[in-house]
PDB file of C-alpha atoms in Angstrom:
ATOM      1  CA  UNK O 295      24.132  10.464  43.226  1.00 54.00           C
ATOM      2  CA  UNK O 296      22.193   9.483  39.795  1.00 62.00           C
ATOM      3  CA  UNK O 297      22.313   6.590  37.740  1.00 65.00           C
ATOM      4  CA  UNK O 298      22.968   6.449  33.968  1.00 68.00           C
ATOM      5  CA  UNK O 299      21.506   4.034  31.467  1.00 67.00           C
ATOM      6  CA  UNK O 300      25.337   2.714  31.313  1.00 71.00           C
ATOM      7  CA  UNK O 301      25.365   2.359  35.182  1.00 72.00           C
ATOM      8  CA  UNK O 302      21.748   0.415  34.995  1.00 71.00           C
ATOM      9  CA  UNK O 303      23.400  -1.664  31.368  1.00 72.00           C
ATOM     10  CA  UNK O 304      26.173  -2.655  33.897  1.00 75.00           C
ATOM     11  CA  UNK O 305      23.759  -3.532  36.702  1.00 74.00           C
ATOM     12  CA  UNK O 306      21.699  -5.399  34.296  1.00 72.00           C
ATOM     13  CA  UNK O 307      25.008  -7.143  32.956  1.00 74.00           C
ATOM     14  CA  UNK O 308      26.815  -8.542  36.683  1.00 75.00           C
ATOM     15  CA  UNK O 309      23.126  -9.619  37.636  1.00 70.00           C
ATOM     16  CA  UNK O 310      23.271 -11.923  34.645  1.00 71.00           C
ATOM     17  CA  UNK O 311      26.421 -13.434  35.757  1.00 74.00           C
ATOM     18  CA  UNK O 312      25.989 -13.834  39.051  1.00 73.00           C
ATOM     19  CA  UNK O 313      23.493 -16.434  40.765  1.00 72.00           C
ATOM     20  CA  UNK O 314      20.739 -14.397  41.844  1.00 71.00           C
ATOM     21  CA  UNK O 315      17.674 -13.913  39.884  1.00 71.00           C
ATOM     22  CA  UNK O 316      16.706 -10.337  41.026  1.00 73.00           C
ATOM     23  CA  UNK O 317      18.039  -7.314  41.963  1.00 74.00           C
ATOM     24  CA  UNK O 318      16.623  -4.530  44.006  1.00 74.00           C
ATOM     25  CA  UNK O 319      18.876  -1.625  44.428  1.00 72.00           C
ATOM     26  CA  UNK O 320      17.949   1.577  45.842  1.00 73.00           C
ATOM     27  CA  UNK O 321      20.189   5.005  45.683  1.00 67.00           C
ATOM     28  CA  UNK O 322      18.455   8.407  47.181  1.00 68.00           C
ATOM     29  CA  UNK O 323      14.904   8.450  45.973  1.00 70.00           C
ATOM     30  CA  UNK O 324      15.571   6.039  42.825  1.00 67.00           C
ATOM     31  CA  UNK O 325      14.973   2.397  43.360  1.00 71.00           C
ATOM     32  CA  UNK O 326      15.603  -0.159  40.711  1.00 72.00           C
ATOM     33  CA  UNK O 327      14.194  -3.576  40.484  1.00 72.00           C
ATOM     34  CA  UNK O 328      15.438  -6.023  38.004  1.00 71.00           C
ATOM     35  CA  UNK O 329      14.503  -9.737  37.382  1.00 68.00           C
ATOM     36  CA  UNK O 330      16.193 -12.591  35.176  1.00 63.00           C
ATOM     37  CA  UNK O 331      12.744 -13.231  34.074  1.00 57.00           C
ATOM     38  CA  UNK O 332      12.575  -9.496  32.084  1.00 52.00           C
ATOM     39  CA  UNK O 333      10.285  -7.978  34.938  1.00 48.00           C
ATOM     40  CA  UNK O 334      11.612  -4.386  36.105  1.00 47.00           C
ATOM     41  CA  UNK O 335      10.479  -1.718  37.989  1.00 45.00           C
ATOM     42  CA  UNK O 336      12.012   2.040  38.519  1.00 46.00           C
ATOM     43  CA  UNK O 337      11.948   5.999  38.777  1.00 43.00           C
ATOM     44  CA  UNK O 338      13.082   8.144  36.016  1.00 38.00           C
ATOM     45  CA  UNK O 339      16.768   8.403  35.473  1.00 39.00           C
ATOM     46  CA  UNK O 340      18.525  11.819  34.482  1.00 40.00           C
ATOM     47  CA  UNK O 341      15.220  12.537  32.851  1.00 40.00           C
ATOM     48  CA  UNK O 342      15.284   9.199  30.628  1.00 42.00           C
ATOM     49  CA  UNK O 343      12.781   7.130  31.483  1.00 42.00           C
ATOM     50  CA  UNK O 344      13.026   3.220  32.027  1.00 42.00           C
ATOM     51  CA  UNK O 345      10.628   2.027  29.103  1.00 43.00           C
ATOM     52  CA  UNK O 346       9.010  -1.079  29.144  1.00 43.00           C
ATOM     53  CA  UNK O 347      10.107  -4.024  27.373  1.00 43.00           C
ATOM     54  CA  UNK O 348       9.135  -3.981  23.797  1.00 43.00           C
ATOM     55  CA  UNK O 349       7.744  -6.482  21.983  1.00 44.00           C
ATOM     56  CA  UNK O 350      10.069  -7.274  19.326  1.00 44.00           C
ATOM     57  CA  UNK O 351       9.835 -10.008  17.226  1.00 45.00           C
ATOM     58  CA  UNK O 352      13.169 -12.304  16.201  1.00 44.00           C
ATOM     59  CA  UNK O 353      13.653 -15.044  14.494  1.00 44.00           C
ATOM     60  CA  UNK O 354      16.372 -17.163  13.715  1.00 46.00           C
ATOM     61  CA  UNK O 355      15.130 -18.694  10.298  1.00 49.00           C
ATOM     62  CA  UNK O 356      15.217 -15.291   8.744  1.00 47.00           C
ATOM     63  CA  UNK O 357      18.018 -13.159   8.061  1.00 48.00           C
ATOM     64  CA  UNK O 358      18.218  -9.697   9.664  1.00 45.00           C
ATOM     65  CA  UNK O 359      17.246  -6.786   7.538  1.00 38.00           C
ATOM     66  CA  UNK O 360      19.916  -5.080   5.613  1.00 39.00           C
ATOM     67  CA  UNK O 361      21.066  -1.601   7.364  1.00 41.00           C
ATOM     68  CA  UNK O 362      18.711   1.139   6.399  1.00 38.00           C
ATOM     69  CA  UNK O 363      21.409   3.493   5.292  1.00 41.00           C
ATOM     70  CA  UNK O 364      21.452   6.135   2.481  1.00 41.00           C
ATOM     71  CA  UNK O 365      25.311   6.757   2.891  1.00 46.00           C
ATOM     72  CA  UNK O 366      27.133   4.322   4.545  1.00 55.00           C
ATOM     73  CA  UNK O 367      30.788   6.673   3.535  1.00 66.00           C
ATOM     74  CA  UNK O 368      32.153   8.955   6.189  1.00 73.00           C
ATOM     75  CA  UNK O 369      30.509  11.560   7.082  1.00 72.00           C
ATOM     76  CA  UNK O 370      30.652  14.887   5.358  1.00 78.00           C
ATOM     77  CA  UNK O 371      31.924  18.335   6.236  1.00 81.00           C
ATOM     78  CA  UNK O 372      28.923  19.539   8.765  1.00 84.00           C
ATOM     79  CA  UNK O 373      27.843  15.860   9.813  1.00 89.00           C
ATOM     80  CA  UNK O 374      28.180  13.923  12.825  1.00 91.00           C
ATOM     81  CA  UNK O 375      27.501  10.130  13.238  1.00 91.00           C
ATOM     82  CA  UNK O 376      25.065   9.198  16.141  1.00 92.00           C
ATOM     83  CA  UNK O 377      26.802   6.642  18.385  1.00 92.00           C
ATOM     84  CA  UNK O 378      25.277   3.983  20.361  1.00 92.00           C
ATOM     85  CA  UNK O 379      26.415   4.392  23.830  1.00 90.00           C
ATOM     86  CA  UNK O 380      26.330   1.087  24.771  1.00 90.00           C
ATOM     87  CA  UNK O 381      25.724  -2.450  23.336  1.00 89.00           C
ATOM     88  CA  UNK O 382      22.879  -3.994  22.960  1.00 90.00           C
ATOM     89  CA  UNK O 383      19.261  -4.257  20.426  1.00 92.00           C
ATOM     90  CA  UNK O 384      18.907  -1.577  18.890  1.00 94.00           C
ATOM     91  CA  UNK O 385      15.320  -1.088  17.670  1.00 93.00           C
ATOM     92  CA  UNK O 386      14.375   2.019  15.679  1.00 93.00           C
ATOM     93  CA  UNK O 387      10.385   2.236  16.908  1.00 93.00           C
ATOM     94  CA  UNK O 388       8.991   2.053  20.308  1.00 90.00           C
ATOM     95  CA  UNK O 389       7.064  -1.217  18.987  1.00 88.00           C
ATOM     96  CA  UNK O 390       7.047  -3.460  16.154  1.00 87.00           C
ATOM     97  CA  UNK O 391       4.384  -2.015  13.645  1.00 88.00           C
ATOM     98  CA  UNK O 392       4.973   1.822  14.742  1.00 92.00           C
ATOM     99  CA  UNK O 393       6.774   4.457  12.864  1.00 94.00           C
ATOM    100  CA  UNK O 394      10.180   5.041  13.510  1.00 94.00           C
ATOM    101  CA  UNK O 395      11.517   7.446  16.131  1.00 95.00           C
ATOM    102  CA  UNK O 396      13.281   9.262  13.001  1.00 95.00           C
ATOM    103  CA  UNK O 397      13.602   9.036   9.538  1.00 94.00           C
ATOM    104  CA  UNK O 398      15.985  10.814   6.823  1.00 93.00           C
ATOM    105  CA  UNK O 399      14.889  14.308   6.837  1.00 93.00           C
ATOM    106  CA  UNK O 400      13.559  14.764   9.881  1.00 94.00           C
ATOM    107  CA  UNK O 401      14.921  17.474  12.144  1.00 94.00           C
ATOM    108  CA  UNK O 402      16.525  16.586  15.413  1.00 94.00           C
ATOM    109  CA  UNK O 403      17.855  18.632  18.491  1.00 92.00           C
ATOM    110  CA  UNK O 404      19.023  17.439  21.696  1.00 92.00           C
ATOM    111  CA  UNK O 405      16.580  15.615  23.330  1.00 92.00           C
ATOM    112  CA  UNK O 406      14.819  13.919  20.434  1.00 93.00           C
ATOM    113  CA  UNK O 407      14.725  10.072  21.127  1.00 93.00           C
ATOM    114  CA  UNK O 408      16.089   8.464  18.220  1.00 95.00           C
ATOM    115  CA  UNK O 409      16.049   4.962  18.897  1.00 94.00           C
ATOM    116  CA  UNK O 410      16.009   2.420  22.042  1.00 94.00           C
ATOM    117  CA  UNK O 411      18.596  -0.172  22.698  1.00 92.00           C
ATOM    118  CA  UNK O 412      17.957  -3.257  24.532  1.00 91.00           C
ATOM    119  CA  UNK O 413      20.072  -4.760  26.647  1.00 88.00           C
ATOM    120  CA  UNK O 414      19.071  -7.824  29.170  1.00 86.00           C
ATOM    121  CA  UNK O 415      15.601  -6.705  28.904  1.00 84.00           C
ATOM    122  CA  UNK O 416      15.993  -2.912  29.790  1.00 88.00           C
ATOM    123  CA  UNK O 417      15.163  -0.290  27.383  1.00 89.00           C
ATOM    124  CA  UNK O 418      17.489   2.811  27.021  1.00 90.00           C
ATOM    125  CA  UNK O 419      16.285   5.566  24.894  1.00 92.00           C
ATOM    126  CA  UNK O 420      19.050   7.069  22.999  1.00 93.00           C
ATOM    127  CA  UNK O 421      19.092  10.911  22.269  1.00 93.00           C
ATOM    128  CA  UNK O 422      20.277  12.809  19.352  1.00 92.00           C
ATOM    129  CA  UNK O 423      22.838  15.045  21.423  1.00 90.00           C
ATOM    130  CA  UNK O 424      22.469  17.443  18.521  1.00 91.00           C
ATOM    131  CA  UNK O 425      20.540  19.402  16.511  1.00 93.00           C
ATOM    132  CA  UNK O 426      20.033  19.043  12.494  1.00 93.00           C
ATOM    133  CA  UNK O 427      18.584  16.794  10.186  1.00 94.00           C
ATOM    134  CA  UNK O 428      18.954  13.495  10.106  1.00 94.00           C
ATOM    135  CA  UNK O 429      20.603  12.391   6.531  1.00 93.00           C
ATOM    136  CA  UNK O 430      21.130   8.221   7.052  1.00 92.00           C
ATOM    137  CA  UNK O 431      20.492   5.650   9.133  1.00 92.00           C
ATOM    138  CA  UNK O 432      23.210   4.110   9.869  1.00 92.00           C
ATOM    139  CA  UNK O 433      21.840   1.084  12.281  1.00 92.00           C
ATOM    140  CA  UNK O 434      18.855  -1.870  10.878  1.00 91.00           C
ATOM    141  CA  UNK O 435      15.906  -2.105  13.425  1.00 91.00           C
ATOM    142  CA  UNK O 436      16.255  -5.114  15.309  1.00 91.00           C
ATOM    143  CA  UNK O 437      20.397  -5.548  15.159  1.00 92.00           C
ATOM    144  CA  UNK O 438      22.736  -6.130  17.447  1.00 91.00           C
ATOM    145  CA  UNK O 439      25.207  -2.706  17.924  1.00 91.00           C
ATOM    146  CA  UNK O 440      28.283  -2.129  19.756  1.00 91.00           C
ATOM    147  CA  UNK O 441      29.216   0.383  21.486  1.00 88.00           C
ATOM    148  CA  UNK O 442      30.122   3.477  20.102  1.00 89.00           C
ATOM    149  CA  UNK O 443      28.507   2.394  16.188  1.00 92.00           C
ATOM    150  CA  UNK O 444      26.872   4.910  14.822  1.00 93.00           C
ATOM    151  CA  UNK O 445      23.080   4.386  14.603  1.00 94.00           C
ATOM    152  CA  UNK O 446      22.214   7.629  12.585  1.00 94.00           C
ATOM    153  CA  UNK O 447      24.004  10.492  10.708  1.00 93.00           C
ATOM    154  CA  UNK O 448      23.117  13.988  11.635  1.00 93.00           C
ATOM    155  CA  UNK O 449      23.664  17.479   9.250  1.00 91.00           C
ATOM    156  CA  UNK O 450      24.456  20.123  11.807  1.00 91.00           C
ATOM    157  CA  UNK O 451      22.819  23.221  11.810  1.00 83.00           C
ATOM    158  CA  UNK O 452      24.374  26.260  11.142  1.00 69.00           C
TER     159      UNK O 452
END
């Protein structure tokens, strides 16, 4: 048995209803700690790892970016929105200060990490899940997504 990011979001969500302030939870050779107090602890999950926290700075006096998009239309012929696959932050860099995971142009396949989204203090890369180039951002660094909002917009190759 293996644990998705969506199984840990869901975790992460009941443990911030509920009473308790931690949670230790441990399935096979994965163990999972998480704390009300944004300490964590745990093993790599279906080859995504748990990140850190990131630093991210908010503030409520200023008004979130505008989205970073190109083309915020429908996608064209040969182009596939990125979704989010859960809700949460999403934040486009590891860090504030760093480049982003991806910009417009860039080439993606697969397994390229192209953004992380927060949720209750756990980070959850987010993969590309195709291959391309990446023609729009779709999602502002630092927003709140649903799920299933695309983040970026891909050009298929072929």
């Amino acid at each position: 048995m293996s644990l998705t990011a969506r199984d840990i979001a869901e975790i992460a969500k009941l443990l911030d209803t509920s009473h308790f302030s931690s949670l230790d939870l441990t399935v096979g050779e994965f163990k999972l700690r998480i704390r009300r107090d944004g300490g964590w602890s745990g093993r790599e999950v279906d080859d995504e790892p748990v990140h850190p926290p990131a630093q991210h700075k908010s503030s409520t006096s200023e008004p979130p970016p505008p989205p970073l998009t190109q083309e915020a239309g429908a996608a064209l012929v040969g182009e596939v929105d990125v979704p989010a696959p859960l809700l949460g932050n999403f934040y486009a860099a590891p860090r504030p200060g760093d480049p982003p995971f991806v910009n417009v142009g860039d080439s993606v396949d697969e397994e390229t990490v192209v953004g992380i989204i927060e949720v209750m203090k756990l980070m959850n890369p987010i993969r590309a899940g195709v291959s391309g180039t990446v023609v729009a951002i779709l999602a502002a660094d630092g927003t709140a997504v649903e799920e299933d909002q695309p983040l970026i917009r891909v050009r298929l190759k072929g």
